[in-house]
Coordinates of C-alpha atoms in Angstrom, one line a residue:
X1 CA 10.4 -189.3 126.8
X2 CA 9.4 -192.4 124.8
X3 CA 6.0 -192.7 126.4
X4 CA 5.4 -189.0 125.8
X5 CA 6.2 -189.5 122.1
X6 CA 3.8 -192.4 121.6
X7 CA 1.1 -190.6 123.5
X8 CA 1.4 -187.6 121.2
X9 CA 1.2 -189.8 118.2
X10 CA -2.0 -191.6 119.4
X11 CA -3.6 -188.3 120.5
X12 CA -2.8 -186.8 117.1
X13 CA -4.3 -189.9 115.4
X14 CA -7.6 -189.7 117.3
X15 CA -8.1 -186.0 117.7
X16 CA -6.3 -184.5 114.7
X17 CA -8.5 -181.6 113.5
X18 CA -11.4 -180.4 115.6
X19 CA -12.4 -177.6 113.3
X20 CA -13.9 -178.9 110.0
X21 CA -13.6 -175.5 108.3
X22 CA -9.8 -175.2 109.0
X23 CA -9.4 -178.8 107.9
X24 CA -11.0 -178.2 104.5
X25 CA -9.0 -175.0 104.1
X26 CA -5.7 -176.8 104.9
X27 CA -6.5 -179.6 102.5
X28 CA -7.3 -177.1 99.8
X29 CA -4.1 -175.1 100.6
X30 CA -1.8 -178.2 100.5
X31 CA -3.5 -179.5 97.3
X32 CA -2.8 -176.1 95.5
X33 CA 0.8 -176.4 96.7
X34 CA 1.0 -179.9 95.2
X35 CA -0.5 -178.9 91.9
X36 CA 1.8 -175.8 91.6
X37 CA 4.8 -178.1 92.3
X38 CA 3.9 -180.6 89.6
X39 CA 2.8 -178.0 87.0
X40 CA 5.6 -175.5 87.6
X41 CA 8.3 -178.1 87.3
X42 CA 6.7 -179.8 84.3
X43 CA 6.8 -176.4 82.6
X44 CA 10.6 -176.1 83.3
X45 CA 11.2 -179.6 81.9
X46 CA 9.0 -179.0 78.7
X47 CA 10.6 -175.5 78.1
X48 CA 14.2 -176.8 78.3
X49 CA 13.4 -179.9 76.2
X50 CA 11.6 -177.9 73.5
X51 CA 13.5 -174.6 73.1
X52 CA 17.1 -174.9 71.9
X53 CA 17.9 -171.5 73.3
X54 CA 17.4 -172.9 76.8
X55 CA 19.6 -176.0 76.3
X56 CA 22.8 -175.2 78.1
X57 CA 25.0 -177.0 80.7
X58 CA 23.4 -175.0 83.5
X59 CA 19.9 -175.8 82.3
X60 CA 20.8 -179.5 82.1
X61 CA 21.1 -179.3 85.9
X62 CA 18.0 -177.1 86.1
X63 CA 16.0 -179.7 84.1
X64 CA 17.2 -182.6 86.2
X65 CA 16.4 -180.5 89.4
X66 CA 12.8 -179.9 88.0
X67 CA 12.4 -183.7 87.5
X68 CA 13.3 -184.3 91.1
X69 CA 11.0 -181.5 92.4
X70 CA 8.2 -182.7 90.1
X71 CA 8.5 -186.2 91.6
X72 CA 8.4 -184.7 95.1
X73 CA 5.0 -183.2 94.1
X74 CA 3.8 -186.5 92.5
X75 CA 5.1 -189.2 94.8
X76 CA 5.8 -187.7 98.2
X77 CA 3.6 -184.7 98.9
X78 CA 0.1 -186.3 98.4
X79 CA 0.8 -189.1 100.9
X80 CA 2.4 -186.6 103.3
X81 CA -0.7 -184.4 103.0
X82 CA -3.0 -187.2 104.1
X83 CA -0.6 -188.2 106.9
X84 CA -0.4 -184.6 108.1
X85 CA -4.1 -184.0 107.9
X86 CA -5.4 -187.3 109.2
X87 CA -2.6 -187.9 111.7
X88 CA -2.7 -191.6 110.7
X89 CA -1.2 -193.7 107.9
X90 CA -3.6 -195.8 105.9
X91 CA -1.2 -197.4 103.4
X92 CA 0.7 -200.1 105.3
X93 CA 4.2 -200.6 106.6
X94 CA 5.9 -201.3 103.2
X95 CA 4.5 -198.1 101.6
X96 CA 5.6 -196.2 104.7
X97 CA 9.1 -197.3 104.1
X98 CA 8.9 -196.6 100.4
X99 CA 7.4 -193.1 101.1
X100 CA 10.2 -192.3 103.6
X101 CA 12.9 -193.5 101.2
X102 CA 11.4 -191.5 98.3
X103 CA 11.0 -188.5 100.5
X104 CA 14.7 -188.5 101.6
X105 CA 16.0 -189.5 98.1
X106 CA 14.1 -186.8 96.1
X107 CA 14.6 -184.0 98.5
X108 CA 18.3 -184.8 98.8
X109 CA 18.6 -185.0 94.9
X110 CA 16.9 -181.6 94.7
X111 CA 19.5 -180.1 97.1
X112 CA 22.4 -181.8 95.3
X113 CA 21.3 -180.3 92.0
X114 CA 21.3 -176.8 93.6
X115 CA 24.9 -177.3 94.7
X116 CA 25.9 -178.4 91.1
X117 CA 24.2 -175.3 89.7
X118 CA 26.2 -173.2 92.1
X119 CA 29.4 -175.0 91.0
X120 CA 28.5 -174.5 87.4
X121 CA 27.9 -170.7 87.9
X122 CA 31.2 -170.4 89.8
X123 CA 33.1 -171.6 86.7
X124 CA 31.0 -169.5 84.3
X125 CA 31.6 -166.3 86.3
X126 CA 35.0 -166.8 87.9
X127 CA 36.7 -168.9 85.1
X128 CA 34.9 -168.0 81.9
X129 CA 37.8 -168.9 79.6
X130 CA 38.1 -172.4 81.1
X131 CA 34.3 -172.9 81.4
X132 CA 33.7 -174.6 78.0
X133 CA 36.8 -176.9 78.6
X134 CA 35.9 -177.9 82.1
X135 CA 32.1 -178.1 82.0
X136 CA 31.7 -180.6 79.1
X137 CA 28.6 -182.6 78.3
X138 CA 30.3 -185.7 79.8
X139 CA 31.0 -184.1 83.1
X140 CA 27.6 -182.6 83.3
X141 CA 26.1 -186.0 82.8
X142 CA 28.4 -187.5 85.4
X143 CA 27.4 -184.9 88.0
X144 CA 23.7 -185.5 87.3
X145 CA 24.2 -189.2 87.8
X146 CA 26.0 -188.5 91.2
X147 CA 23.1 -186.1 92.1
X148 CA 20.7 -189.1 91.8
X149 CA 23.0 -192.0 92.9
X150 CA 24.2 -190.7 96.2
X151 CA 20.7 -189.7 97.5
X152 CA 19.4 -193.2 96.5
X153 CA 22.2 -194.9 98.5
X154 CA 21.6 -192.9 101.6
X155 CA 17.9 -193.4 101.5
X156 CA 16.7 -196.7 100.1
X157 CA 19.5 -198.8 101.6
X158 CA 19.3 -197.8 105.3
X159 CA 15.6 -197.2 105.4
X160 CA 14.4 -200.4 103.7
X161 CA 16.9 -202.4 105.9
X162 CA 15.8 -200.5 109.1
X163 CA 19.4 -199.4 109.7
X164 CA 18.1 -195.8 110.3
X165 CA 16.2 -196.9 113.5
X166 CA 18.8 -199.3 114.8
X167 CA 18.9 -198.9 118.6
X168 CA 15.7 -196.8 118.7
X169 CA 13.4 -198.5 121.2
X170 CA 10.1 -196.7 120.6
X171 CA 7.0 -198.9 119.9
X172 CA 4.8 -197.3 117.2
X173 CA 1.2 -198.2 116.4
X174 CA 0.7 -199.9 113.0
X175 CA -1.3 -197.0 111.5
X176 CA 1.4 -194.5 112.1
X177 CA 4.2 -193.5 109.6
X178 CA 6.8 -191.4 111.5
X179 CA 10.3 -191.0 110.2
X180 CA 12.3 -191.7 113.3
X181 CA 16.1 -191.9 113.0
X182 CA 18.9 -192.8 115.3
X183 CA 21.7 -190.3 116.2
X184 CA 24.3 -191.7 113.8
X185 CA 21.9 -191.6 110.8
X186 CA 20.5 -188.2 111.8
X187 CA 24.0 -186.7 111.8
X188 CA 25.5 -188.5 108.8
X189 CA 22.4 -188.1 106.5
X190 CA 22.0 -184.5 107.4
X191 CA 25.6 -183.8 106.7
X192 CA 25.5 -185.5 103.3
X193 CA 22.0 -184.3 102.3
X194 CA 22.2 -180.7 103.5
X195 CA 25.2 -179.3 105.3
X196 CA 27.9 -180.3 102.8
X197 CA 25.9 -179.1 99.7
X198 CA 25.1 -175.9 101.7
X199 CA 28.9 -175.4 102.3
X200 CA 29.6 -175.9 98.6
X201 CA 26.9 -173.4 97.6
X202 CA 28.0 -170.8 100.2
X203 CA 31.7 -171.0 99.0
X204 CA 30.7 -170.8 95.3
X205 CA 28.4 -167.9 95.8
X206 CA 30.9 -166.0 97.9
X207 CA 33.5 -166.4 95.2
X208 CA 30.9 -165.4 92.5
X209 CA 30.0 -162.3 94.6
X210 CA 33.6 -161.2 94.8
X211 CA 34.1 -161.8 91.0
X212 CA 30.9 -159.9 90.2
X213 CA 32.2 -156.9 92.2
X214 CA 35.4 -157.0 90.1
X215 CA 33.5 -157.2 86.9
X216 CA 31.2 -154.3 87.9
X217 CA 34.4 -152.1 88.1
X218 CA 35.5 -153.4 84.6
X219 CA 32.0 -152.7 83.2
X220 CA 32.1 -149.2 84.6
X221 CA 35.6 -148.6 83.1
X222 CA 34.4 -149.9 79.7
X223 CA 31.3 -147.7 79.7
X224 CA 33.6 -144.7 80.4
X225 CA 35.8 -145.7 77.4
X226 CA 32.9 -146.2 75.1
X227 CA 31.4 -142.8 76.1
X228 CA 34.7 -141.2 75.1
X229 CA 34.6 -143.1 71.8
X230 CA 37.3 -145.7 71.5
X231 CA 37.0 -146.7 67.9
X232 CA 36.8 -150.0 66.1
X233 CA 37.0 -152.2 69.2
X234 CA 33.9 -150.7 70.8
X235 CA 31.5 -153.3 69.5
X236 CA 33.7 -156.1 70.8
X237 CA 33.8 -154.5 74.2
X238 CA 30.0 -154.0 74.1
X239 CA 29.6 -157.7 73.5
X240 CA 32.0 -158.5 76.3
X241 CA 30.1 -156.2 78.6
X242 CA 26.8 -157.7 77.7
X243 CA 28.2 -161.2 78.3
X244 CA 29.5 -160.2 81.8
X245 CA 26.1 -158.6 82.6
X246 CA 24.3 -161.8 81.7
X247 CA 26.5 -163.9 83.8
X248 CA 26.2 -161.6 86.8
X249 CA 22.4 -161.6 86.4
X250 CA 22.3 -165.4 86.2
X251 CA 24.6 -165.6 89.4
X252 CA 22.3 -163.2 91.2
X253 CA 19.2 -165.2 90.3
X254 CA 20.7 -168.5 91.5
X255 CA 22.0 -166.7 94.6
X256 CA 18.4 -165.8 95.4
X257 CA 17.3 -169.4 94.7
X258 CA 19.9 -170.6 97.2
X259 CA 18.9 -168.1 99.8
X260 CA 15.3 -169.3 99.5
X261 CA 16.6 -172.9 99.8
X262 CA 18.4 -172.1 103.0
X263 CA 15.4 -170.4 104.6
X264 CA 13.1 -173.3 103.8
X265 CA 15.3 -176.3 104.5
X266 CA 17.5 -175.1 107.5
X267 CA 14.7 -175.5 110.2
X268 CA 14.0 -179.1 109.1
X269 CA 17.6 -180.3 109.1
X270 CA 18.4 -178.5 112.4
X271 CA 15.4 -180.3 114.1
X272 CA 16.4 -183.6 112.3
X273 CA 19.8 -183.6 114.0
X274 CA 18.6 -182.3 117.4
X275 CA 15.6 -184.5 117.8
X276 CA 17.4 -187.9 118.6
X277 CA 19.5 -186.1 121.2
X278 CA 16.4 -184.8 123.1
X279 CA 14.7 -188.2 123.1
X280 CA 12.3 -187.5 120.2
X281 CA 10.3 -184.9 122.2
X282 CA 9.8 -182.5 119.2
X283 CA 6.1 -181.7 118.8
X284 CA 4.5 -183.4 115.8
X285 CA 3.1 -180.0 114.5
X286 CA 6.7 -178.6 114.6
X287 CA 8.0 -181.6 112.5
X288 CA 5.1 -181.3 110.0
X289 CA 5.5 -177.5 109.6
X290 CA 9.3 -177.7 109.0
X291 CA 8.9 -180.6 106.6
X292 CA 6.2 -178.7 104.5
X293 CA 8.5 -175.7 104.5
X294 CA 11.1 -177.9 102.8
X295 CA 8.5 -179.2 100.3
X296 CA 7.6 -175.6 99.4
X297 CA 11.1 -175.1 98.2
X298 CA 10.4 -177.7 95.4
X299 CA 7.3 -175.6 94.3
X300 CA 9.1 -172.3 94.4
X301 CA 12.1 -173.0 92.2
X302 CA 10.1 -172.8 88.8
X303 CA 8.5 -169.5 89.9
X304 CA 11.9 -168.1 90.7
X305 CA 13.2 -169.0 87.2
X306 CA 10.1 -167.5 85.6
X307 CA 10.3 -164.4 87.7
X308 CA 14.0 -163.6 87.0
X309 CA 14.6 -165.1 83.6
X310 CA 12.7 -163.5 80.6
X311 CA 13.4 -166.5 78.3
X312 CA 11.9 -169.0 80.8
X313 CA 9.0 -166.7 81.4
X314 CA 8.2 -166.4 77.8
X315 CA 8.6 -170.2 77.3
X316 CA 6.2 -170.8 80.2
X317 CA 3.6 -168.5 78.8
X318 CA 3.8 -170.1 75.4
X319 CA 3.2 -173.6 76.9
X320 CA 0.4 -172.4 79.1
X321 CA -1.3 -170.6 76.2
X322 CA -0.7 -173.6 73.9
X323 CA 1.1 -171.3 71.5
X324 CA 3.8 -173.9 70.8
X325 CA 1.2 -175.6 68.6
X326 CA 0.7 -172.5 66.4
X327 CA 2.4 -172.0 63.0
X328 CA 5.6 -170.0 63.2
X329 CA 6.6 -171.5 66.5
X330 CA 9.7 -173.7 66.4
X331 CA 12.3 -175.1 68.9
X332 CA 14.9 -172.8 67.5
X333 CA 12.9 -169.5 67.9
X334 CA 14.2 -166.6 69.8
X335 CA 12.7 -166.2 73.3
X336 CA 13.9 -162.7 74.1
X337 CA 11.3 -160.0 73.7
X338 CA 13.4 -157.2 72.2
X339 CA 15.6 -157.1 69.1
X340 CA 18.5 -155.8 71.3
X341 CA 18.3 -158.9 73.4
X342 CA 18.1 -161.1 70.3
X343 CA 21.3 -159.5 69.1
X344 CA 23.0 -160.1 72.4
X345 CA 22.1 -163.8 72.3
X346 CA 23.4 -164.1 68.7
X347 CA 26.8 -162.9 70.0
X348 CA 27.0 -165.8 72.4
X349 CA 29.6 -168.5 71.5

């Protein structure tokens, strides 16, 4: 098993890409992915930082998530692209350790933020009366610190001290940077980085789904009452109905984001746990494919926000068209397109 692994690595290093055209195409494709990751997540950060309408507890998590995803695009993906395409590592042993540490830390931080967003949405939809009491600025800040601190602890500590490869007896050439892990680290790190956050997200979204179904019945009943003409309270009920619809739409959007997250990260973390138990015989091309699927999740999040959220979409367009510099544009401006939506937002507490 070990000899096979080393042979595969050396062969990949010497005979990585026989077809020059496919090599150029892959470099171009991965480069576009990196640019989209950086630009898309920068747009999220700028939009939330500039427009007051986007500054909410949920979007504090979204902004911190975008910072993590942007750093994946800046610090991790370019080196991973060269390693994937060349089959070799040209940057030395120390930078290999740093790259692996940043890779684990930033991808884990991204996943942690998604579970915090799910938790936040759970409170907003299932306990709306307690939401402002429970989800305070201080608690949001504490959760964001945890989202960065725990991934740092499980990445830099073990990897820089070589604890993740304790007991792994596989000699590797000096010009190769492969993230090998022993069985204990593979199981523990995957549980903390993926499976526990995944469980939190699944439970939160299941509860949100059930609450949304109940609210759909309430909305239907309110619409029937308003159609019959209920009198003075109808405007209040309309506002309540609009608020419930907004929360359900936000929950649906974040549910889709989570579904995409599962599709793109599940293959990597499954292989990550299985590989040490099958004597590291997973093909290099399988590893690279599943790893890049995970990276793609970091580039997709901003597009999902832009696609599903009109306020984000308009903020993105304003930054891309440099319209934030024009007269009449201010941080406090309304990002909704229609007057009806502007009125709905003005009803928010």
